[in-house]
Amino acid sequence: MGEEAKYLETARADRSVWLMKCPPVVSRAWQAAASSSDAAGAGANPNPVVAKVVLSLDPLRSEEPSIQFKMEMAQTNTGNTPKSYSLNMFKDFVPMCVFSEANQGKLSCEGKVEHKFDMKPHSDNLVNYGKLCRERTQKSMVKTRKVQVLDNDHGMSMRPMPGMVGLIPSGSKEKKKQTPTKPSDAKRIRRDRRELENIIFKLFERQPNWALKALVQETDQPEQFLKEILNDLCFYNKRGPNQGTHELKPEYKKSTGDNDAS
């Protein structure tokens, strides 16, 4: 509320007011009338008459008389906007009050809502209302975006200017680092099993322990095929000083030693 306390003016709080829900075309017509009154100068009416409400009542009906409300617009140059509207009154709604705030910041309670109304075009103006609906439909179908053909079809206008380099994602210019591909086992041709076993025996004569990677390079054989043969001829050192290497089984060490002796 600010440093200064603001008080609510309640002199008109008990006044009965009507709350009316109006369509946008009616609201715009009323705002235009108020704007034209302000533009007319000091001699114009600050509160121009924008519409009048006609109440119809049949006193001769024996049952409870039905009250009908009709609103007629005061403006006559509103095009196809309906001039007359039927007002449907409701009494069953949440209690409400109307408040206002002056330019100086003064707050006032203008009254409490007694009746609530909804509006619809009167049967006398259905023709004009139909024309208004068609106008709105035609306006909604008008394309606001247009396709423009460029005279320069070389793409020069689409190239980024020097000052726009920072707007382009850096990842689009950077080439992805290509990871070195390992030589495929498909390029290695399998040898005869007996021939490969003899090559492995000769390699183990050179040194007692071999890593799988070194054996693949020495034999130039597919890794999976070499593993199958090593599982039959060798055991794998999982611990110790020769951890991670293959070593010939004792029975094959003896046979290789016999061959050397012969």
PDB file of C-alpha atoms in Angstrom:
ATOM      1  CA  MET A   1       0.000   0.000   0.000  1.00  0.00           C
ATOM      2  CA  GLY A   2       3.029   2.268   0.223  1.00  0.00           C
ATOM      3  CA  GLU A   3       4.211   4.551   3.014  1.00  0.00           C
ATOM      4  CA  GLU A   4       0.928   6.510   3.136  1.00  0.00           C
ATOM      5  CA  ALA A   5      -2.151   4.593   4.233  1.00  0.00           C
ATOM      6  CA  LYS A   6      -4.869   4.278   1.591  1.00  0.00           C
ATOM      7  CA  TYR A   7      -8.513   4.272   2.584  1.00  0.00           C
ATOM      8  CA  LEU A   8     -11.431   2.673   0.755  1.00  0.00           C
ATOM      9  CA  GLU A   9     -14.368   4.960  -0.031  1.00  0.00           C
ATOM     10  CA  THR A  10     -17.576   3.046   0.837  1.00  0.00           C
ATOM     11  CA  ALA A  11     -20.244   5.720   0.385  1.00  0.00           C
ATOM     12  CA  ARG A  12     -21.698   3.844  -2.633  1.00  0.00           C
ATOM     13  CA  ALA A  13     -21.023   0.323  -1.349  1.00  0.00           C
ATOM     14  CA  ASP A  14     -24.758  -0.501  -0.976  1.00  0.00           C
ATOM     15  CA  ARG A  15     -25.662   0.609  -4.498  1.00  0.00           C
ATOM     16  CA  SER A  16     -26.933  -2.179  -6.771  1.00  0.00           C
ATOM     17  CA  VAL A  17     -25.023  -2.600 -10.025  1.00  0.00           C
ATOM     18  CA  TRP A  18     -25.304  -4.927 -13.018  1.00  0.00           C
ATOM     19  CA  LEU A  19     -22.442  -7.025 -14.334  1.00  0.00           C
ATOM     20  CA  MET A  20     -22.595  -7.676 -18.073  1.00  0.00           C
ATOM     21  CA  LYS A  21     -20.311  -9.892 -20.141  1.00  0.00           C
ATOM     22  CA  CYS A  22     -20.085  -8.403 -23.620  1.00  0.00           C
ATOM     23  CA  PRO A  23     -18.395  -9.690 -26.799  1.00  0.00           C
ATOM     24  CA  PRO A  24     -15.192  -8.006 -28.074  1.00  0.00           C
ATOM     25  CA  VAL A  25     -16.986  -6.193 -30.933  1.00  0.00           C
ATOM     26  CA  VAL A  26     -19.231  -4.403 -28.444  1.00  0.00           C
ATOM     27  CA  SER A  27     -16.340  -3.566 -26.135  1.00  0.00           C
ATOM     28  CA  ARG A  28     -14.325  -2.114 -29.027  1.00  0.00           C
ATOM     29  CA  ALA A  29     -17.297  -0.002 -30.143  1.00  0.00           C
ATOM     30  CA  TRP A  30     -17.696   1.441 -26.649  1.00  0.00           C
ATOM     31  CA  GLN A  31     -13.979   2.174 -26.346  1.00  0.00           C
ATOM     32  CA  ALA A  32     -14.048   3.925 -29.717  1.00  0.00           C
ATOM     33  CA  ALA A  33     -16.961   6.112 -28.550  1.00  0.00           C
ATOM     34  CA  ALA A  34     -15.067   7.056 -25.383  1.00  0.00           C
ATOM     35  CA  SER A  35     -11.915   7.851 -27.369  1.00  0.00           C
ATOM     36  CA  SER A  36     -13.802  10.072 -29.827  1.00  0.00           C
ATOM     37  CA  SER A  37     -15.380  11.926 -26.890  1.00  0.00           C
ATOM     38  CA  ASP A  38     -11.945  12.576 -25.381  1.00  0.00           C
ATOM     39  CA  ALA A  39     -10.609  13.796 -28.725  1.00  0.00           C
ATOM     40  CA  ALA A  40     -13.535  16.219 -29.153  1.00  0.00           C
ATOM     41  CA  GLY A  41     -12.215  18.465 -26.364  1.00  0.00           C
ATOM     42  CA  ALA A  42     -13.518  19.998 -23.191  1.00  0.00           C
ATOM     43  CA  GLY A  43     -16.982  20.750 -24.565  1.00  0.00           C
ATOM     44  CA  ALA A  44     -17.801  17.087 -25.232  1.00  0.00           C
ATOM     45  CA  ASN A  45     -19.667  14.796 -22.841  1.00  0.00           C
ATOM     46  CA  PRO A  46     -17.097  12.871 -20.751  1.00  0.00           C
ATOM     47  CA  ASN A  47     -19.577   9.993 -20.332  1.00  0.00           C
ATOM     48  CA  PRO A  48     -21.170   9.483 -23.775  1.00  0.00           C
ATOM     49  CA  VAL A  49     -24.240   7.283 -24.140  1.00  0.00           C
ATOM     50  CA  VAL A  50     -23.102   4.048 -25.779  1.00  0.00           C
ATOM     51  CA  ALA A  51     -26.285   1.927 -25.449  1.00  0.00           C
ATOM     52  CA  LYS A  52     -29.702   1.719 -23.876  1.00  0.00           C
ATOM     53  CA  VAL A  53     -31.436  -1.210 -22.196  1.00  0.00           C
ATOM     54  CA  VAL A  54     -35.115  -1.907 -22.943  1.00  0.00           C
ATOM     55  CA  LEU A  55     -37.102  -3.903 -20.397  1.00  0.00           C
ATOM     56  CA  SER A  56     -40.174  -5.798 -21.654  1.00  0.00           C
ATOM     57  CA  LEU A  57     -42.865  -6.984 -19.237  1.00  0.00           C
ATOM     58  CA  ASP A  58     -46.332  -8.462 -19.841  1.00  0.00           C
ATOM     59  CA  PRO A  59     -48.537  -7.542 -16.798  1.00  0.00           C
ATOM     60  CA  LEU A  60     -51.558  -9.475 -18.101  1.00  0.00           C
ATOM     61  CA  ARG A  61     -49.979 -12.896 -17.673  1.00  0.00           C
ATOM     62  CA  SER A  62     -51.553 -14.819 -14.806  1.00  0.00           C
ATOM     63  CA  GLU A  63     -48.398 -16.689 -13.862  1.00  0.00           C
ATOM     64  CA  GLU A  64     -45.200 -15.022 -12.739  1.00  0.00           C
ATOM     65  CA  PRO A  65     -44.371 -12.395 -15.362  1.00  0.00           C
ATOM     66  CA  SER A  66     -41.208 -12.996 -17.382  1.00  0.00           C
ATOM     67  CA  ILE A  67     -38.951 -10.008 -17.815  1.00  0.00           C
ATOM     68  CA  GLN A  68     -36.999  -9.687 -21.036  1.00  0.00           C
ATOM     69  CA  PHE A  69     -33.998  -7.399 -21.511  1.00  0.00           C
ATOM     70  CA  LYS A  70     -32.808  -6.010 -24.799  1.00  0.00           C
ATOM     71  CA  MET A  71     -29.819  -3.742 -25.363  1.00  0.00           C
ATOM     72  CA  GLU A  72     -29.607  -1.386 -28.349  1.00  0.00           C
ATOM     73  CA  MET A  73     -26.300   0.163 -29.403  1.00  0.00           C
ATOM     74  CA  ALA A  74     -26.226   3.945 -29.702  1.00  0.00           C
ATOM     75  CA  GLN A  75     -23.628   3.963 -32.510  1.00  0.00           C
ATOM     76  CA  THR A  76     -24.997   3.612 -36.015  1.00  0.00           C
ATOM     77  CA  ASN A  77     -21.752   3.442 -38.032  1.00  0.00           C
ATOM     78  CA  THR A  78     -20.485   0.102 -36.748  1.00  0.00           C
ATOM     79  CA  GLY A  79     -20.651  -1.810 -40.043  1.00  0.00           C
ATOM     80  CA  ASN A  80     -22.032  -5.328 -39.711  1.00  0.00           C
ATOM     81  CA  THR A  81     -21.799  -5.283 -35.922  1.00  0.00           C
ATOM     82  CA  PRO A  82     -25.254  -6.181 -34.556  1.00  0.00           C
ATOM     83  CA  LYS A  83     -27.167  -3.192 -33.184  1.00  0.00           C
ATOM     84  CA  SER A  84     -29.449  -5.135 -30.804  1.00  0.00           C
ATOM     85  CA  TYR A  85     -28.616  -7.818 -28.251  1.00  0.00           C
ATOM     86  CA  SER A  86     -30.652 -10.084 -26.010  1.00  0.00           C
ATOM     87  CA  LEU A  87     -29.596 -10.085 -22.363  1.00  0.00           C
ATOM     88  CA  ASN A  88     -29.921 -13.262 -20.318  1.00  0.00           C
ATOM     89  CA  MET A  89     -30.145 -12.445 -16.603  1.00  0.00           C
ATOM     90  CA  PHE A  90     -28.719 -14.654 -13.847  1.00  0.00           C
ATOM     91  CA  LYS A  91     -29.215 -14.307 -10.116  1.00  0.00           C
ATOM     92  CA  ASP A  92     -27.388 -17.437  -8.983  1.00  0.00           C
ATOM     93  CA  PHE A  93     -23.719 -16.393  -8.864  1.00  0.00           C
ATOM     94  CA  VAL A  94     -20.954 -15.716  -6.366  1.00  0.00           C
ATOM     95  CA  PRO A  95     -21.484 -12.411  -4.512  1.00  0.00           C
ATOM     96  CA  MET A  96     -19.269  -9.720  -6.008  1.00  0.00           C
ATOM     97  CA  CYS A  97     -18.523  -6.026  -5.579  1.00  0.00           C
ATOM     98  CA  VAL A  98     -17.220  -3.430  -8.027  1.00  0.00           C
ATOM     99  CA  PHE A  99     -14.169  -1.345  -7.156  1.00  0.00           C
ATOM    100  CA  SER A 100     -12.547   1.623  -8.878  1.00  0.00           C
ATOM    101  CA  GLU A 101      -9.270   3.510  -8.586  1.00  0.00           C
ATOM    102  CA  ALA A 102      -8.933   7.177  -9.497  1.00  0.00           C
ATOM    103  CA  ASN A 103      -5.886   8.740 -11.127  1.00  0.00           C
ATOM    104  CA  GLN A 104      -4.834  10.051  -7.741  1.00  0.00           C
ATOM    105  CA  GLY A 105      -4.878   6.521  -6.339  1.00  0.00           C
ATOM    106  CA  LYS A 106      -8.170   6.852  -4.459  1.00  0.00           C
ATOM    107  CA  LEU A 107      -9.974   3.497  -4.075  1.00  0.00           C
ATOM    108  CA  SER A 108     -13.763   3.314  -4.018  1.00  0.00           C
ATOM    109  CA  CYS A 109     -16.399   0.614  -3.766  1.00  0.00           C
ATOM    110  CA  GLU A 110     -18.932   1.396  -6.494  1.00  0.00           C
ATOM    111  CA  GLY A 111     -21.565  -1.106  -5.350  1.00  0.00           C
ATOM    112  CA  LYS A 112     -22.460  -4.776  -5.175  1.00  0.00           C
ATOM    113  CA  VAL A 113     -23.513  -6.890  -8.144  1.00  0.00           C
ATOM    114  CA  GLU A 114     -27.225  -7.623  -8.075  1.00  0.00           C
ATOM    115  CA  HIS A 115     -27.742  -9.095 -11.553  1.00  0.00           C
ATOM    116  CA  LYS A 116     -25.399 -10.735 -14.011  1.00  0.00           C
ATOM    117  CA  PHE A 117     -26.050 -10.712 -17.762  1.00  0.00           C
ATOM    118  CA  ASP A 118     -24.786 -12.596 -20.775  1.00  0.00           C
ATOM    119  CA  MET A 119     -25.257 -11.151 -24.277  1.00  0.00           C
ATOM    120  CA  LYS A 120     -26.103 -12.663 -27.630  1.00  0.00           C
ATOM    121  CA  PRO A 121     -27.187 -11.024 -30.914  1.00  0.00           C
ATOM    122  CA  HIS A 122     -30.909 -10.359 -31.068  1.00  0.00           C
ATOM    123  CA  SER A 123     -33.014 -12.208 -33.617  1.00  0.00           C
ATOM    124  CA  ASP A 124     -33.525  -8.907 -35.479  1.00  0.00           C
ATOM    125  CA  ASN A 125     -29.806  -8.756 -36.299  1.00  0.00           C
ATOM    126  CA  LEU A 126     -29.033 -12.328 -37.287  1.00  0.00           C
ATOM    127  CA  VAL A 127     -28.346 -11.261 -40.892  1.00  0.00           C
ATOM    128  CA  ASN A 128     -25.757  -8.706 -39.840  1.00  0.00           C
ATOM    129  CA  TYR A 129     -24.262 -11.179 -37.372  1.00  0.00           C
ATOM    130  CA  GLY A 130     -23.864 -13.742 -40.160  1.00  0.00           C
ATOM    131  CA  LYS A 131     -22.034 -11.171 -42.289  1.00  0.00           C
ATOM    132  CA  LEU A 132     -19.761 -10.350 -39.361  1.00  0.00           C
ATOM    133  CA  CYS A 133     -18.877 -14.025 -38.907  1.00  0.00           C
ATOM    134  CA  ARG A 134     -18.045 -14.362 -42.610  1.00  0.00           C
ATOM    135  CA  GLU A 135     -15.808 -11.293 -42.438  1.00  0.00           C
ATOM    136  CA  ARG A 136     -13.897 -12.744 -39.497  1.00  0.00           C
ATOM    137  CA  THR A 137     -13.510 -16.061 -41.312  1.00  0.00           C
ATOM    138  CA  GLN A 138     -12.162 -14.365 -44.430  1.00  0.00           C
ATOM    139  CA  LYS A 139      -9.692 -12.303 -42.389  1.00  0.00           C
ATOM    140  CA  SER A 140      -8.404 -15.413 -40.646  1.00  0.00           C
ATOM    141  CA  MET A 141      -7.754 -17.066 -44.018  1.00  0.00           C
ATOM    142  CA  VAL A 142      -5.564 -14.213 -45.270  1.00  0.00           C
ATOM    143  CA  LYS A 143      -1.934 -15.325 -45.252  1.00  0.00           C
ATOM    144  CA  THR A 144       0.283 -12.852 -43.444  1.00  0.00           C
ATOM    145  CA  ARG A 145       3.497 -14.615 -44.485  1.00  0.00           C
ATOM    146  CA  LYS A 146       4.667 -14.325 -48.047  1.00  0.00           C
ATOM    147  CA  VAL A 147       7.244 -16.276 -50.038  1.00  0.00           C
ATOM    148  CA  GLN A 148       9.832 -14.013 -51.654  1.00  0.00           C
ATOM    149  CA  VAL A 149      12.028 -15.197 -54.501  1.00  0.00           C
ATOM    150  CA  LEU A 150      15.636 -14.029 -54.226  1.00  0.00           C
ATOM    151  CA  ASP A 151      17.150 -12.469 -57.331  1.00  0.00           C
ATOM    152  CA  ASN A 152      20.604 -13.642 -56.305  1.00  0.00           C
ATOM    153  CA  ASP A 153      20.467 -17.427 -56.507  1.00  0.00           C
ATOM    154  CA  HIS A 154      24.200 -17.959 -55.882  1.00  0.00           C
ATOM    155  CA  GLY A 155      23.693 -18.106 -52.145  1.00  0.00           C
ATOM    156  CA  MET A 156      25.867 -15.098 -51.388  1.00  0.00           C
ATOM    157  CA  SER A 157      23.210 -13.600 -49.131  1.00  0.00           C
ATOM    158  CA  MET A 158      23.048 -16.816 -47.109  1.00  0.00           C
ATOM    159  CA  ARG A 159      26.755 -16.794 -46.235  1.00  0.00           C
ATOM    160  CA  PRO A 160      27.595 -15.614 -42.700  1.00  0.00           C
ATOM    161  CA  MET A 161      29.265 -12.243 -42.442  1.00  0.00           C
ATOM    162  CA  PRO A 162      32.593 -11.891 -40.604  1.00  0.00           C
ATOM    163  CA  GLY A 163      30.828 -10.535 -37.527  1.00  0.00           C
ATOM    164  CA  MET A 164      28.452 -13.515 -37.428  1.00  0.00           C
ATOM    165  CA  VAL A 165      31.122 -16.158 -36.962  1.00  0.00           C
ATOM    166  CA  GLY A 166      30.439 -16.310 -33.253  1.00  0.00           C
ATOM    167  CA  LEU A 167      26.772 -17.147 -33.915  1.00  0.00           C
ATOM    168  CA  ILE A 168      27.656 -20.387 -35.668  1.00  0.00           C
ATOM    169  CA  PRO A 169      28.091 -23.371 -33.349  1.00  0.00           C
ATOM    170  CA  SER A 170      31.748 -24.251 -33.073  1.00  0.00           C
ATOM    171  CA  GLY A 171      30.966 -27.929 -33.319  1.00  0.00           C
ATOM    172  CA  SER A 172      29.746 -27.515 -36.917  1.00  0.00           C
ATOM    173  CA  LYS A 173      33.210 -26.518 -38.151  1.00  0.00           C
ATOM    174  CA  GLU A 174      35.291 -28.832 -36.049  1.00  0.00           C
ATOM    175  CA  LYS A 175      35.875 -32.179 -37.598  1.00  0.00           C
ATOM    176  CA  LYS A 176      35.251 -35.109 -35.365  1.00  0.00           C
ATOM    177  CA  LYS A 177      38.440 -36.793 -34.260  1.00  0.00           C
ATOM    178  CA  GLN A 178      38.650 -40.134 -35.934  1.00  0.00           C
ATOM    179  CA  THR A 179      39.756 -42.848 -33.571  1.00  0.00           C
ATOM    180  CA  PRO A 180      42.402 -45.107 -35.092  1.00  0.00           C
ATOM    181  CA  THR A 181      40.804 -48.327 -36.151  1.00  0.00           C
ATOM    182  CA  LYS A 182      42.390 -51.548 -35.174  1.00  0.00           C
ATOM    183  CA  PRO A 183      43.358 -53.935 -37.956  1.00  0.00           C
ATOM    184  CA  SER A 184      40.451 -56.244 -38.529  1.00  0.00           C
ATOM    185  CA  ASP A 185      40.828 -59.954 -37.959  1.00  0.00           C
ATOM    186  CA  ALA A 186      38.952 -60.480 -41.197  1.00  0.00           C
ATOM    187  CA  LYS A 187      42.139 -59.547 -43.100  1.00  0.00           C
ATOM    188  CA  ARG A 188      44.095 -62.338 -41.415  1.00  0.00           C
ATOM    189  CA  ILE A 189      43.836 -65.738 -43.084  1.00  0.00           C
ATOM    190  CA  ARG A 190      43.730 -68.805 -40.874  1.00  0.00           C
ATOM    191  CA  ARG A 191      46.596 -71.234 -41.224  1.00  0.00           C
ATOM    192  CA  ASP A 192      46.317 -74.963 -40.956  1.00  0.00           C
ATOM    193  CA  ARG A 193      45.992 -75.936 -37.318  1.00  0.00           C
ATOM    194  CA  ARG A 194      49.001 -78.311 -37.335  1.00  0.00           C
ATOM    195  CA  GLU A 195      51.115 -75.679 -39.086  1.00  0.00           C
ATOM    196  CA  LEU A 196      50.109 -72.985 -36.560  1.00  0.00           C
ATOM    197  CA  GLU A 197      50.893 -75.308 -33.626  1.00  0.00           C
ATOM    198  CA  ASN A 198      54.439 -75.828 -34.972  1.00  0.00           C
ATOM    199  CA  ILE A 199      54.886 -72.028 -35.273  1.00  0.00           C
ATOM    200  CA  ILE A 200      53.717 -71.573 -31.677  1.00  0.00           C
ATOM    201  CA  PHE A 201      56.152 -74.260 -30.452  1.00  0.00           C
ATOM    202  CA  LYS A 202      59.035 -72.504 -32.195  1.00  0.00           C
ATOM    203  CA  LEU A 203      58.033 -69.177 -30.638  1.00  0.00           C
ATOM    204  CA  PHE A 204      58.015 -70.697 -27.155  1.00  0.00           C
ATOM    205  CA  GLU A 205      61.501 -72.082 -27.851  1.00  0.00           C
ATOM    206  CA  ARG A 206      62.631 -68.464 -28.215  1.00  0.00           C
ATOM    207  CA  GLN A 207      61.100 -67.445 -24.880  1.00  0.00           C
ATOM    208  CA  PRO A 208      58.960 -69.299 -22.323  1.00  0.00           C
ATOM    209  CA  ASN A 209      56.259 -66.632 -21.863  1.00  0.00           C
ATOM    210  CA  TRP A 210      54.245 -64.741 -24.458  1.00  0.00           C
ATOM    211  CA  ALA A 211      51.463 -62.170 -24.272  1.00  0.00           C
ATOM    212  CA  LEU A 212      48.465 -62.686 -26.529  1.00  0.00           C
ATOM    213  CA  LYS A 213      49.013 -59.419 -28.386  1.00  0.00           C
ATOM    214  CA  ALA A 214      52.606 -60.342 -29.188  1.00  0.00           C
ATOM    215  CA  LEU A 215      51.569 -63.794 -30.432  1.00  0.00           C
ATOM    216  CA  VAL A 216      48.952 -62.237 -32.717  1.00  0.00           C
ATOM    217  CA  GLN A 217      51.623 -60.010 -34.261  1.00  0.00           C
ATOM    218  CA  GLU A 218      54.120 -62.888 -34.613  1.00  0.00           C
ATOM    219  CA  THR A 219      51.685 -65.380 -36.127  1.00  0.00           C
ATOM    220  CA  ASP A 220      49.477 -62.894 -38.033  1.00  0.00           C
ATOM    221  CA  GLN A 221      46.423 -64.982 -37.135  1.00  0.00           C
ATOM    222  CA  PRO A 222      42.897 -64.019 -36.022  1.00  0.00           C
ATOM    223  CA  GLU A 223      42.852 -63.428 -32.279  1.00  0.00           C
ATOM    224  CA  GLN A 224      39.888 -65.699 -31.559  1.00  0.00           C
ATOM    225  CA  PHE A 225      41.363 -68.569 -33.572  1.00  0.00           C
ATOM    226  CA  LEU A 226      44.712 -68.153 -31.797  1.00  0.00           C
ATOM    227  CA  LYS A 227      42.976 -68.193 -28.386  1.00  0.00           C
ATOM    228  CA  GLU A 228      41.375 -71.549 -29.153  1.00  0.00           C
ATOM    229  CA  ILE A 229      44.750 -73.137 -29.864  1.00  0.00           C
ATOM    230  CA  LEU A 230      46.457 -71.492 -26.893  1.00  0.00           C
ATOM    231  CA  ASN A 231      43.754 -72.879 -24.564  1.00  0.00           C
ATOM    232  CA  ASP A 232      44.792 -76.371 -25.686  1.00  0.00           C
ATOM    233  CA  LEU A 233      48.563 -75.849 -25.605  1.00  0.00           C
ATOM    234  CA  CYS A 234      49.149 -73.308 -22.829  1.00  0.00           C
ATOM    235  CA  PHE A 235      47.994 -72.088 -19.465  1.00  0.00           C
ATOM    236  CA  TYR A 236      47.464 -68.441 -18.588  1.00  0.00           C
ATOM    237  CA  ASN A 237      49.419 -66.808 -15.778  1.00  0.00           C
ATOM    238  CA  LYS A 238      46.947 -64.811 -13.696  1.00  0.00           C
ATOM    239  CA  ARG A 239      49.471 -63.800 -11.031  1.00  0.00           C
ATOM    240  CA  GLY A 240      53.155 -63.826 -10.285  1.00  0.00           C
ATOM    241  CA  PRO A 241      56.064 -62.274 -12.161  1.00  0.00           C
ATOM    242  CA  ASN A 242      54.728 -63.546 -15.528  1.00  0.00           C
ATOM    243  CA  GLN A 243      51.186 -62.266 -14.975  1.00  0.00           C
ATOM    244  CA  GLY A 244      49.189 -61.737 -18.175  1.00  0.00           C
ATOM    245  CA  THR A 245      51.241 -64.149 -20.329  1.00  0.00           C
ATOM    246  CA  HIS A 246      50.791 -67.624 -21.787  1.00  0.00           C
ATOM    247  CA  GLU A 247      53.153 -70.498 -21.010  1.00  0.00           C
ATOM    248  CA  LEU A 248      53.307 -73.965 -22.536  1.00  0.00           C
ATOM    249  CA  LYS A 249      51.837 -76.800 -20.531  1.00  0.00           C
ATOM    250  CA  PRO A 250      54.424 -79.186 -19.028  1.00  0.00           C
ATOM    251  CA  GLU A 251      53.592 -82.033 -21.393  1.00  0.00           C
ATOM    252  CA  TYR A 252      54.255 -79.841 -24.437  1.00  0.00           C
ATOM    253  CA  LYS A 253      57.461 -78.504 -22.935  1.00  0.00           C
ATOM    254  CA  LYS A 254      58.714 -82.074 -22.657  1.00  0.00           C
ATOM    255  CA  SER A 255      57.752 -82.917 -26.239  1.00  0.00           C
ATOM    256  CA  THR A 256      59.503 -79.837 -27.574  1.00  0.00           C
ATOM    257  CA  GLY A 257      62.553 -80.717 -25.519  1.00  0.00           C
ATOM    258  CA  ASP A 258      62.566 -84.254 -26.965  1.00  0.00           C
ATOM    259  CA  ASN A 259      62.389 -82.894 -30.465  1.00  0.00           C
ATOM    260  CA  ASP A 260      65.394 -80.692 -29.782  1.00  0.00           C
ATOM    261  CA  ALA A 261      67.343 -83.624 -28.403  1.00  0.00           C
ATOM    262  CA  SER A 262      66.583 -85.767 -31.449  1.00  0.00           C
TER     263      SER A 262
END
